């Protein structure tokens, strides 16, 4: 319970700081990110439990990575993150999940995600801000990547890259669990 409360306090601080840096009022951030003002007020007071889609919309609108909203201060120069130490940010009805492992620093950060997709289960993503690119590297199994309505099969040992400013979906394919590493490359933004 204490870890959850600390995570909410960190999220509240980071959202408020990013909103202030961007010069946005609560009303304007809510309008741009399609999040109610009440939800934002609660979030900045460390109340509530925003879903993954809300965090992505806020991060895109604020021009930061999702992990920039979730992370506390860096503890050392080298970070080693175990998948079991990171809670899933999305869990599907059939056991699929997505875990944000870490985000690199610098003016153009990269998010590193671990995903599992069960056959037929999918995660539809809204378009990201212009300049965001994603790569999907399948390490086991098969998936179907749908970008702007066009399906692309991606199998173990293959990597796909695409501009993520179009609607896109990740779907498990085949008969077994698909394991993949996804990276989100953010455009350079304010430091």
Tab-separated table of C-alpha atoms in Angstrom:
chain	number	residue	atom	x	y	z
A	1	UNK	CA	0.000	0.000	0.000
A	2	UNK	CA	2.818	2.404	0.876
A	3	UNK	CA	4.461	1.736	-2.515
A	4	UNK	CA	1.216	2.577	-4.339
A	5	UNK	CA	0.801	5.807	-2.365
A	6	UNK	CA	4.414	6.783	-3.084
A	7	UNK	CA	3.942	6.019	-6.796
A	8	UNK	CA	0.817	8.220	-6.874
A	9	UNK	CA	2.678	11.062	-5.127
A	10	UNK	CA	5.527	10.786	-7.657
A	11	UNK	CA	3.040	10.749	-10.551
A	12	UNK	CA	1.207	13.783	-9.097
A	13	UNK	CA	4.448	15.737	-8.727
A	14	UNK	CA	5.690	14.830	-12.211
A	15	UNK	CA	2.405	15.694	-13.964
A	16	UNK	CA	2.164	19.035	-12.153
A	17	UNK	CA	5.833	19.852	-12.918
A	18	UNK	CA	5.498	18.907	-16.618
A	19	UNK	CA	2.255	20.887	-16.928
A	20	UNK	CA	3.892	23.931	-15.326
A	21	UNK	CA	6.962	23.635	-17.606
A	22	UNK	CA	4.633	23.460	-20.608
A	23	UNK	CA	2.760	26.544	-19.412
A	24	UNK	CA	-0.604	24.768	-19.479
A	25	UNK	CA	-3.562	25.313	-17.185
A	26	UNK	CA	-5.502	22.311	-15.936
A	27	UNK	CA	-8.299	23.241	-18.357
A	28	UNK	CA	-5.951	23.420	-21.354
A	29	UNK	CA	-4.119	20.184	-20.501
A	30	UNK	CA	-7.463	18.444	-20.046
A	31	UNK	CA	-8.758	19.734	-23.384
A	32	UNK	CA	-5.636	18.717	-25.300
A	33	UNK	CA	-5.247	15.309	-23.621
A	34	UNK	CA	-9.010	14.589	-23.562
A	35	UNK	CA	-8.947	14.103	-19.771
A	36	UNK	CA	-11.499	15.762	-17.501
A	37	UNK	CA	-10.374	18.641	-15.309
A	38	UNK	CA	-11.693	16.764	-12.280
A	39	UNK	CA	-9.522	13.751	-13.094
A	40	UNK	CA	-6.480	16.025	-13.499
A	41	UNK	CA	-7.158	17.804	-10.210
A	42	UNK	CA	-7.403	14.418	-8.484
A	43	UNK	CA	-4.263	13.182	-10.215
A	44	UNK	CA	-2.263	16.233	-9.145
A	45	UNK	CA	-3.489	15.624	-5.564
A	46	UNK	CA	-2.236	11.995	-5.753
A	47	UNK	CA	-5.785	10.642	-5.790
A	48	UNK	CA	-7.337	8.184	-8.202
A	49	UNK	CA	-5.820	5.522	-10.393
A	50	UNK	CA	-5.350	6.669	-14.016
A	51	UNK	CA	-5.384	3.975	-16.671
A	52	UNK	CA	-2.624	3.334	-19.192
A	53	UNK	CA	-4.385	5.168	-22.042
A	54	UNK	CA	-4.767	8.291	-19.873
A	55	UNK	CA	-1.058	8.229	-18.970
A	56	UNK	CA	-0.106	7.913	-22.657
A	57	UNK	CA	-2.377	10.829	-23.654
A	58	UNK	CA	-0.961	13.013	-20.849
A	59	UNK	CA	2.638	12.121	-21.741
A	60	UNK	CA	2.033	12.815	-25.447
A	61	UNK	CA	0.345	16.139	-24.687
A	62	UNK	CA	3.112	17.196	-22.293
A	63	UNK	CA	5.866	16.047	-24.685
A	64	UNK	CA	7.415	13.623	-22.182
A	65	UNK	CA	7.715	9.859	-21.873
A	66	UNK	CA	5.276	7.805	-19.840
A	67	UNK	CA	8.090	6.838	-17.490
A	68	UNK	CA	8.979	10.521	-16.999
A	69	UNK	CA	5.557	10.774	-15.370
A	70	UNK	CA	6.077	7.644	-13.276
A	71	UNK	CA	9.757	7.727	-12.266
A	72	UNK	CA	11.235	9.216	-9.157
A	73	UNK	CA	14.743	10.697	-9.168
A	74	UNK	CA	17.478	8.580	-10.763
A	75	UNK	CA	19.417	6.605	-8.182
A	76	UNK	CA	22.560	5.746	-10.112
A	77	UNK	CA	24.315	5.959	-13.427
A	78	UNK	CA	23.422	2.393	-14.416
A	79	UNK	CA	19.925	0.961	-14.081
A	80	UNK	CA	19.291	-2.753	-14.221
A	81	UNK	CA	15.594	-3.543	-14.212
A	82	UNK	CA	14.083	-6.977	-13.760
A	83	UNK	CA	10.721	-7.628	-15.451
A	84	UNK	CA	9.306	-9.017	-12.206
A	85	UNK	CA	10.077	-5.755	-10.407
A	86	UNK	CA	7.921	-3.705	-12.795
A	87	UNK	CA	4.136	-3.853	-12.592
A	88	UNK	CA	2.249	-4.192	-15.882
A	89	UNK	CA	0.707	-0.947	-17.148
A	90	UNK	CA	-1.740	-2.915	-19.288
A	91	UNK	CA	-3.176	-6.374	-18.761
A	92	UNK	CA	-5.488	-8.033	-21.266
A	93	UNK	CA	-8.440	-10.246	-20.438
A	94	UNK	CA	-6.577	-13.391	-21.589
A	95	UNK	CA	-3.253	-12.731	-19.827
A	96	UNK	CA	-1.459	-10.408	-22.233
A	97	UNK	CA	0.502	-7.594	-20.619
A	98	UNK	CA	2.786	-4.627	-21.230
A	99	UNK	CA	5.531	-3.528	-18.825
A	100	UNK	CA	7.451	-0.270	-19.202
A	101	UNK	CA	10.948	-1.391	-18.230
A	102	UNK	CA	12.762	1.942	-18.426
A	103	UNK	CA	13.213	5.152	-20.361
A	104	UNK	CA	16.584	6.435	-21.468
A	105	UNK	CA	17.500	10.020	-20.646
A	106	UNK	CA	18.635	12.831	-22.869
A	107	UNK	CA	16.886	15.187	-25.250
A	108	UNK	CA	15.269	12.337	-27.277
A	109	UNK	CA	14.356	9.581	-24.782
A	110	UNK	CA	13.492	6.006	-25.701
A	111	UNK	CA	11.019	3.878	-23.751
A	112	UNK	CA	11.758	0.138	-23.540
A	113	UNK	CA	8.735	-2.135	-23.056
A	114	UNK	CA	8.277	-5.902	-22.577
A	115	UNK	CA	5.014	-7.270	-23.971
A	116	UNK	CA	3.319	-10.636	-24.043
A	117	UNK	CA	0.364	-11.139	-26.368
A	118	UNK	CA	-1.896	-14.151	-26.182
A	119	UNK	CA	-3.324	-15.482	-29.488
A	120	UNK	CA	-6.109	-13.226	-30.736
A	121	UNK	CA	-5.743	-10.677	-27.928
A	122	UNK	CA	-4.992	-7.136	-28.997
A	123	UNK	CA	-4.122	-3.698	-27.723
A	124	UNK	CA	-5.281	-0.768	-29.896
A	125	UNK	CA	-3.227	2.404	-29.450
A	126	UNK	CA	-4.253	5.900	-30.381
A	127	UNK	CA	-1.883	7.911	-32.600
A	128	UNK	CA	1.050	9.469	-30.745
A	129	UNK	CA	2.411	12.957	-31.290
A	130	UNK	CA	4.210	13.665	-34.575
A	131	UNK	CA	7.816	12.450	-34.581
A	132	UNK	CA	7.255	9.392	-32.348
A	133	UNK	CA	8.501	6.140	-33.884
A	134	UNK	CA	8.153	2.628	-32.512
A	135	UNK	CA	9.984	-0.626	-33.103
A	136	UNK	CA	8.600	-4.052	-32.299
A	137	UNK	CA	11.058	-6.969	-31.995
A	138	UNK	CA	9.397	-10.359	-31.614
A	139	UNK	CA	11.541	-12.747	-29.548
A	140	UNK	CA	9.094	-15.684	-29.511
A	141	UNK	CA	5.811	-16.458	-31.234
A	142	UNK	CA	3.993	-14.332	-33.783
A	143	UNK	CA	2.001	-11.127	-33.814
A	144	UNK	CA	0.124	-8.941	-36.235
A	145	UNK	CA	1.003	-5.252	-36.224
A	146	UNK	CA	-1.788	-3.096	-37.632
A	147	UNK	CA	-0.757	0.424	-38.659
A	148	UNK	CA	-3.345	2.771	-40.100
A	149	UNK	CA	-5.563	-0.192	-41.007
A	150	UNK	CA	-2.898	-2.295	-42.757
A	151	UNK	CA	-1.871	-5.624	-41.182
A	152	UNK	CA	1.798	-6.645	-40.980
A	153	UNK	CA	2.739	-10.131	-39.690
A	154	UNK	CA	5.845	-10.093	-37.471
A	155	UNK	CA	7.442	-13.383	-36.383
A	156	UNK	CA	10.161	-14.428	-33.950
A	157	UNK	CA	13.470	-12.944	-35.046
A	158	UNK	CA	11.841	-10.066	-36.943
A	159	UNK	CA	11.659	-6.359	-36.071
A	160	UNK	CA	9.206	-3.825	-37.472
A	161	UNK	CA	9.562	-0.042	-37.259
A	162	UNK	CA	6.875	2.544	-37.955
A	163	UNK	CA	5.830	6.154	-37.431
A	164	UNK	CA	3.460	5.971	-34.462
A	165	UNK	CA	1.444	9.089	-35.295
A	166	UNK	CA	-1.192	6.836	-36.909
A	167	UNK	CA	-3.609	4.459	-35.161
A	168	UNK	CA	-1.869	1.151	-34.457
A	169	UNK	CA	-2.711	-2.174	-32.837
A	170	UNK	CA	-0.665	-5.078	-31.474
A	171	UNK	CA	-2.383	-8.463	-31.839
A	172	UNK	CA	-1.206	-11.919	-30.790
A	173	UNK	CA	-1.170	-14.377	-33.698
A	174	UNK	CA	-0.542	-18.088	-34.094
A	175	UNK	CA	-1.148	-20.659	-31.373
A	176	UNK	CA	1.278	-19.618	-28.633
A	177	UNK	CA	2.170	-16.575	-26.577
A	178	UNK	CA	4.027	-13.840	-28.448
A	179	UNK	CA	6.906	-12.199	-26.552
A	180	UNK	CA	8.236	-8.907	-27.823
A	181	UNK	CA	10.350	-5.904	-26.950
A	182	UNK	CA	8.853	-2.609	-28.041
A	183	UNK	CA	10.713	0.681	-28.084
A	184	UNK	CA	9.113	4.093	-28.338
A	185	UNK	CA	11.480	6.747	-29.689
A	186	UNK	CA	10.327	10.204	-28.620
A	187	UNK	CA	11.246	13.335	-30.566
A	188	UNK	CA	13.657	15.772	-28.942
A	189	UNK	CA	11.872	17.993	-26.469
A	190	UNK	CA	12.555	20.393	-23.658
A	191	UNK	CA	15.071	19.186	-21.107
